[in-house]
Coordinates of N, CA, C and O in Angstrom, one line a residue:
M1 N 61.3 52.7 163.5 CA 60.4 51.6 163.4 C 59.9 51.4 164.8 O 60.5 51.5 165.8
K2 N 58.6 51.1 164.8 CA 57.9 50.8 166.1 C 57.5 49.4 166.2 O 57.4 48.7 165.2
R3 N 57.4 48.9 167.4 CA 57.0 47.5 167.6 C 55.8 47.5 168.6 O 55.6 48.4 169.4
I4 N 55.0 46.4 168.5 CA 53.8 46.3 169.3 C 54.3 45.6 170.6 O 54.9 44.6 170.6
V5 N 53.9 46.3 171.7 CA 54.3 45.8 173.0 C 53.1 45.0 173.6 O 53.3 43.9 174.3
E6 N 51.9 45.4 173.4 CA 50.7 44.8 174.0 C 49.5 45.1 173.1 O 49.4 46.1 172.5
I7 N 48.6 44.1 173.0 CA 47.3 44.3 172.3 C 46.2 43.8 173.3 O 46.3 42.8 173.9
V8 N 45.2 44.7 173.3 CA 44.0 44.3 174.2 C 42.7 44.6 173.4 O 42.7 45.6 172.6
P9 N 41.7 43.8 173.6 CA 40.4 44.1 172.9 C 39.8 45.4 173.4 O 40.0 45.7 174.5
A10 N 39.2 46.1 172.5 CA 38.5 47.3 172.9 C 37.1 47.0 173.4 O 36.4 46.1 172.9
R11 N 36.7 47.7 174.4 CA 35.3 47.6 174.9 C 34.3 48.2 174.0 O 34.6 49.2 173.3
P12 N 33.1 47.7 174.0 CA 32.1 48.3 173.1 C 31.9 49.8 173.4 O 32.0 50.2 174.6
G13 N 31.6 50.6 172.4 CA 31.4 52.0 172.6 C 32.5 52.9 172.1 O 32.3 54.1 171.9
W14 N 33.7 52.3 171.8 CA 34.8 53.1 171.3 C 34.7 53.2 169.8 O 34.5 52.1 169.1
Y15 N 34.9 54.4 169.2 CA 34.9 54.6 167.7 C 36.1 55.4 167.3 O 36.6 56.2 168.1
A16 N 36.6 55.2 166.1 CA 37.6 56.0 165.4 C 36.9 56.8 164.4 O 36.2 56.3 163.5
R17 N 37.1 58.1 164.4 CA 36.4 59.0 163.4 C 37.5 59.4 162.4 O 38.6 59.8 162.7
W18 N 37.1 59.3 161.1 CA 38.0 59.6 159.9 C 37.3 60.7 159.1 O 36.1 60.6 158.9
R19 N 38.1 61.6 158.6 CA 37.6 62.7 157.7 C 37.8 62.2 156.2 O 38.9 61.9 155.8
L20 N 36.7 62.1 155.5 CA 36.7 61.6 154.1 C 36.8 62.8 153.1 O 37.3 62.7 152.1
A21 N 36.1 63.9 153.5 CA 36.1 65.1 152.8 C 36.0 66.3 153.8 O 35.7 66.0 155.0
P22 N 36.1 67.5 153.4 CA 36.0 68.6 154.4 C 34.8 68.6 155.3 O 34.9 68.9 156.5
E23 N 33.7 68.2 154.8 CA 32.5 68.2 155.6 C 31.9 66.8 155.8 O 30.7 66.6 156.2
N24 N 32.7 65.7 155.6 CA 32.2 64.4 155.6 C 33.1 63.5 156.5 O 34.3 63.4 156.2
T25 N 32.5 63.0 157.6 CA 33.3 62.1 158.4 C 32.6 60.7 158.5 O 31.4 60.6 158.2
R26 N 33.3 59.7 158.9 CA 32.8 58.4 159.1 C 33.4 57.7 160.3 O 34.7 57.9 160.5
C27 N 32.6 57.1 161.2 CA 33.1 56.4 162.3 C 33.1 54.9 162.2 O 32.1 54.4 161.6
Y28 N 34.1 54.2 162.7 CA 34.1 52.8 162.7 C 34.4 52.3 164.1 O 35.2 53.0 164.8
P29 N 33.7 51.3 164.6 CA 34.0 50.8 165.9 C 35.5 50.4 166.1 O 36.1 49.8 165.1
V30 N 36.1 50.7 167.2 CA 37.5 50.2 167.5 C 37.4 48.8 167.9 O 36.6 48.4 168.8
S31 N 38.2 47.9 167.3 CA 38.3 46.5 167.6 C 39.3 46.2 168.7 O 39.0 45.3 169.5
L32 N 40.4 46.9 168.6 CA 41.5 46.6 169.6 C 42.4 47.8 169.8 O 42.4 48.7 169.0
W33 N 43.0 47.8 171.0 CA 44.0 48.9 171.3 C 45.4 48.2 171.3 O 45.6 47.1 171.8
A34 N 46.4 48.9 170.7 CA 47.7 48.4 170.7 C 48.7 49.4 171.3 O 48.6 50.6 171.0
L35 N 49.6 48.9 172.2 CA 50.6 49.8 172.7 C 51.9 49.6 171.9 O 52.4 48.5 171.7
L36 N 52.3 50.7 171.3 CA 53.5 50.7 170.4 C 54.6 51.4 171.1 O 54.4 52.4 171.9
E37 N 55.9 51.0 170.8 CA 57.0 51.8 171.2 C 58.1 51.7 170.2 O 58.1 50.8 169.4
E38 N 59.0 52.7 170.2 CA 60.2 52.7 169.3 C 61.0 51.5 169.7 O 61.0 51.0 170.8
N39 N 61.8 51.0 168.8 CA 62.7 49.8 169.0 C 63.6 50.0 170.2 O 64.0 49.1 170.8
D40 N 64.0 51.3 170.4 CA 64.9 51.6 171.6 C 64.2 51.7 172.9 O 64.8 52.0 173.9
G41 N 62.9 51.4 172.9 CA 62.1 51.5 174.2 C 61.5 52.8 174.5 O 60.8 53.0 175.5
S42 N 61.7 53.8 173.7 CA 61.2 55.2 173.9 C 59.9 55.4 173.1 O 59.5 54.5 172.3
G43 N 59.3 56.5 173.3 CA 58.2 56.9 172.5 C 57.0 56.0 172.4 O 56.6 55.6 171.4
R44 N 56.5 55.7 173.6 CA 55.3 54.8 173.6 C 54.0 55.6 173.2 O 53.9 56.7 173.5
E45 N 53.1 54.9 172.5 CA 51.8 55.4 172.2 C 50.8 54.3 172.1 O 51.1 53.2 171.8
V46 N 49.5 54.7 172.3 CA 48.4 53.7 172.2 C 47.7 54.1 170.9 O 47.3 55.3 170.7
I47 N 47.4 53.1 170.1 CA 46.6 53.3 168.9 C 45.4 52.4 168.9 O 45.5 51.3 169.5
G48 N 44.3 52.8 168.3 CA 43.1 51.9 168.2 C 43.0 51.5 166.7 O 43.2 52.2 165.8
V49 N 42.8 50.2 166.5 CA 42.6 49.6 165.2 C 41.1 49.4 165.1 O 40.5 48.7 165.9
D50 N 40.5 50.0 164.1 CA 39.0 49.9 163.9 C 38.6 48.7 163.1 O 39.5 48.0 162.6
C51 N 37.3 48.5 163.1 CA 36.8 47.2 162.5 C 37.0 47.2 161.0 O 36.9 46.2 160.3
A52 N 37.4 48.4 160.4 CA 37.7 48.4 158.9 C 39.2 48.1 158.7 O 39.7 48.2 157.6
G53 N 40.0 47.9 159.8 CA 41.4 47.7 159.7 C 42.3 48.9 159.6 O 43.4 48.8 159.2
Q54 N 41.7 50.0 159.9 CA 42.5 51.3 159.8 C 43.0 51.7 161.2 O 42.4 51.4 162.2
W55 N 44.2 52.4 161.2 CA 44.7 53.0 162.4 C 45.5 54.2 162.0 O 46.1 54.3 160.9
P56 N 45.6 55.2 162.9 CA 46.4 56.4 162.6 C 47.9 56.0 162.4 O 48.4 55.2 163.1
G57 N 48.5 56.6 161.4 CA 49.9 56.3 161.1 C 50.1 55.1 160.1 O 51.2 54.8 159.8
A58 N 49.0 54.4 159.7 CA 49.2 53.3 158.8 C 49.5 53.8 157.4 O 49.3 55.0 157.1
Q59 N 49.9 53.0 156.5 CA 50.2 53.3 155.2 C 48.9 53.8 154.5 O 47.8 53.3 154.7
D60 N 49.0 54.8 153.6 CA 47.9 55.4 152.9 C 47.4 54.4 151.9 O 48.2 53.8 151.2
D61 N 46.1 54.2 151.8 CA 45.5 53.2 150.9 C 44.9 54.0 149.7 O 44.3 53.3 148.8
G62 N 45.1 55.3 149.6 CA 44.6 56.0 148.4 C 43.2 56.6 148.6 O 42.7 57.3 147.8
T63 N 42.6 56.4 149.8 CA 41.2 56.9 150.0 C 41.3 58.4 150.4 O 40.3 59.1 150.3
G64 N 42.5 58.8 151.0 CA 42.6 60.2 151.4 C 42.0 60.4 152.8 O 41.9 61.6 153.2
A65 N 41.5 59.4 153.5 CA 40.9 59.5 154.8 C 42.0 60.0 155.8 O 43.1 59.5 155.8
E66 N 41.6 60.9 156.7 CA 42.4 61.5 157.7 C 41.9 61.2 159.0 O 40.7 61.5 159.3
F67 N 42.7 60.7 160.0 CA 42.2 60.4 161.3 C 41.8 61.7 162.0 O 42.6 62.6 162.0
V68 N 40.7 61.7 162.7 CA 40.2 62.9 163.4 C 40.4 62.7 164.9 O 41.1 63.4 165.5
R69 N 39.8 61.6 165.5 CA 39.9 61.4 166.9 C 39.2 60.1 167.2 O 38.4 59.5 166.5
Y70 N 39.4 59.6 168.5 CA 38.7 58.5 169.0 C 37.5 59.1 169.8 O 37.7 60.2 170.4
L71 N 36.4 58.4 169.9 CA 35.3 58.9 170.7 C 34.7 57.7 171.4 O 34.7 56.6 170.9
Y72 N 34.0 58.0 172.5 CA 33.3 57.0 173.3 C 31.9 57.3 173.4 O 31.6 58.5 173.8
Q73 N 31.0 56.4 173.1 CA 29.6 56.6 173.4 C 29.1 55.3 174.1 O 29.5 54.2 173.7
T74 N 28.4 55.5 175.2 CA 27.9 54.3 175.9 C 27.2 53.4 175.0 O 26.4 53.9 174.1
P75 N 27.3 52.1 175.1 CA 26.7 51.2 174.2 C 25.2 51.4 174.1 O 24.6 51.2 173.1
D76 N 24.5 51.7 175.2 CA 23.1 51.9 175.2 C 22.6 53.2 174.5 O 21.5 53.3 174.2
S77 N 23.6 54.1 174.2 CA 23.2 55.3 173.4 C 23.3 55.1 171.9 O 22.9 56.0 171.2
G78 N 23.8 53.9 171.5 CA 23.9 53.6 170.1 C 25.1 54.2 169.4 O 25.9 54.9 170.1
P79 N 25.3 53.9 168.2 CA 26.5 54.4 167.5 C 26.4 55.9 167.1 O 25.3 56.4 167.1
P80 N 27.5 56.5 166.8 CA 27.5 57.9 166.4 C 26.7 58.0 165.1 O 26.5 57.1 164.3
E81 N 26.1 59.2 164.8 CA 25.3 59.4 163.6 C 26.1 59.1 162.3 O 25.5 58.8 161.2
D82 N 27.4 59.3 162.3 CA 28.2 59.1 161.1 C 28.9 57.7 161.1 O 29.8 57.5 160.3
A83 N 28.4 56.8 161.9 CA 28.9 55.4 161.9 C 28.7 54.7 160.7 O 27.6 54.7 160.1
E84 N 29.7 53.9 160.2 CA 29.6 53.1 159.0 C 28.8 51.8 159.4 O 29.1 51.2 160.4
P85 N 27.8 51.5 158.6 CA 27.1 50.3 158.9 C 28.1 49.1 158.6 O 28.7 49.0 157.5
T86 N 28.2 48.2 159.6 CA 29.2 47.2 159.4 C 28.7 45.7 159.6 O 29.5 44.9 160.0
P87 N 27.5 45.4 159.3 CA 27.0 44.1 159.4 C 27.8 43.1 158.5 O 27.9 43.3 157.3
G88 N 28.4 42.1 159.2 CA 29.2 41.1 158.4 C 30.5 41.6 157.8 O 31.1 40.8 157.1
S89 N 31.0 42.8 158.2 CA 32.2 43.2 157.5 C 33.4 43.2 158.5 O 34.4 43.7 158.1
R90 N 33.3 42.7 159.7 CA 34.4 42.7 160.6 C 35.6 41.9 160.0 O 35.4 40.9 159.5
G91 N 36.7 42.6 160.1 CA 37.9 41.9 159.6 C 38.2 42.1 158.1 O 39.2 41.8 157.6
A92 N 37.3 42.7 157.4 CA 37.5 43.0 156.0 C 37.9 44.4 155.8 O 37.1 45.3 155.4
G93 N 39.1 44.8 156.2 CA 39.5 46.1 156.2 C 40.4 46.6 155.0 O 40.8 45.8 154.2
R94 N 40.7 47.8 155.1 CA 41.6 48.4 154.0 C 43.0 48.2 154.3 O 43.9 48.2 153.4
Y95 N 43.4 48.0 155.6 CA 44.8 47.9 156.0 C 44.9 46.5 156.7 O 44.0 46.0 157.4
P96 N 46.1 45.9 156.6 CA 46.3 44.7 157.4 C 46.4 45.0 158.9 O 46.9 46.1 159.2
V97 N 45.9 44.2 159.7 CA 46.0 44.4 161.2 C 47.5 44.1 161.6 O 48.1 43.1 161.1
P98 N 48.1 45.0 162.4 CA 49.5 44.9 162.7 C 49.7 43.6 163.5 O 48.9 43.2 164.3
T99 N 50.8 43.0 163.3 CA 51.2 41.8 164.1 C 52.5 42.0 164.9 O 53.3 42.8 164.4
P100 N 52.6 41.4 166.0 CA 53.8 41.7 166.8 C 55.1 41.1 166.2 O 55.1 40.3 165.4

């Protein structure tokens, strides 16, 4: 079991890319970064929670989406071409946001 050690907001420009099908990906803006560690204090890792409420290692919701990678694009260059349009959908995700 892992526990959350620290949570910080993500700066604009960070995205999480998910594979929906072999040739189909979708990016969501990362909302926050969380530092996780095993209960015994070992095995630290940083994960990003995207605006859809998804993060690598979360319980499967049946969509079959597979985490690909995080990517950064400067805010003035715009979102990636496979970015999910998210007007008004912040916080309405598939997964619950982890709590400490």
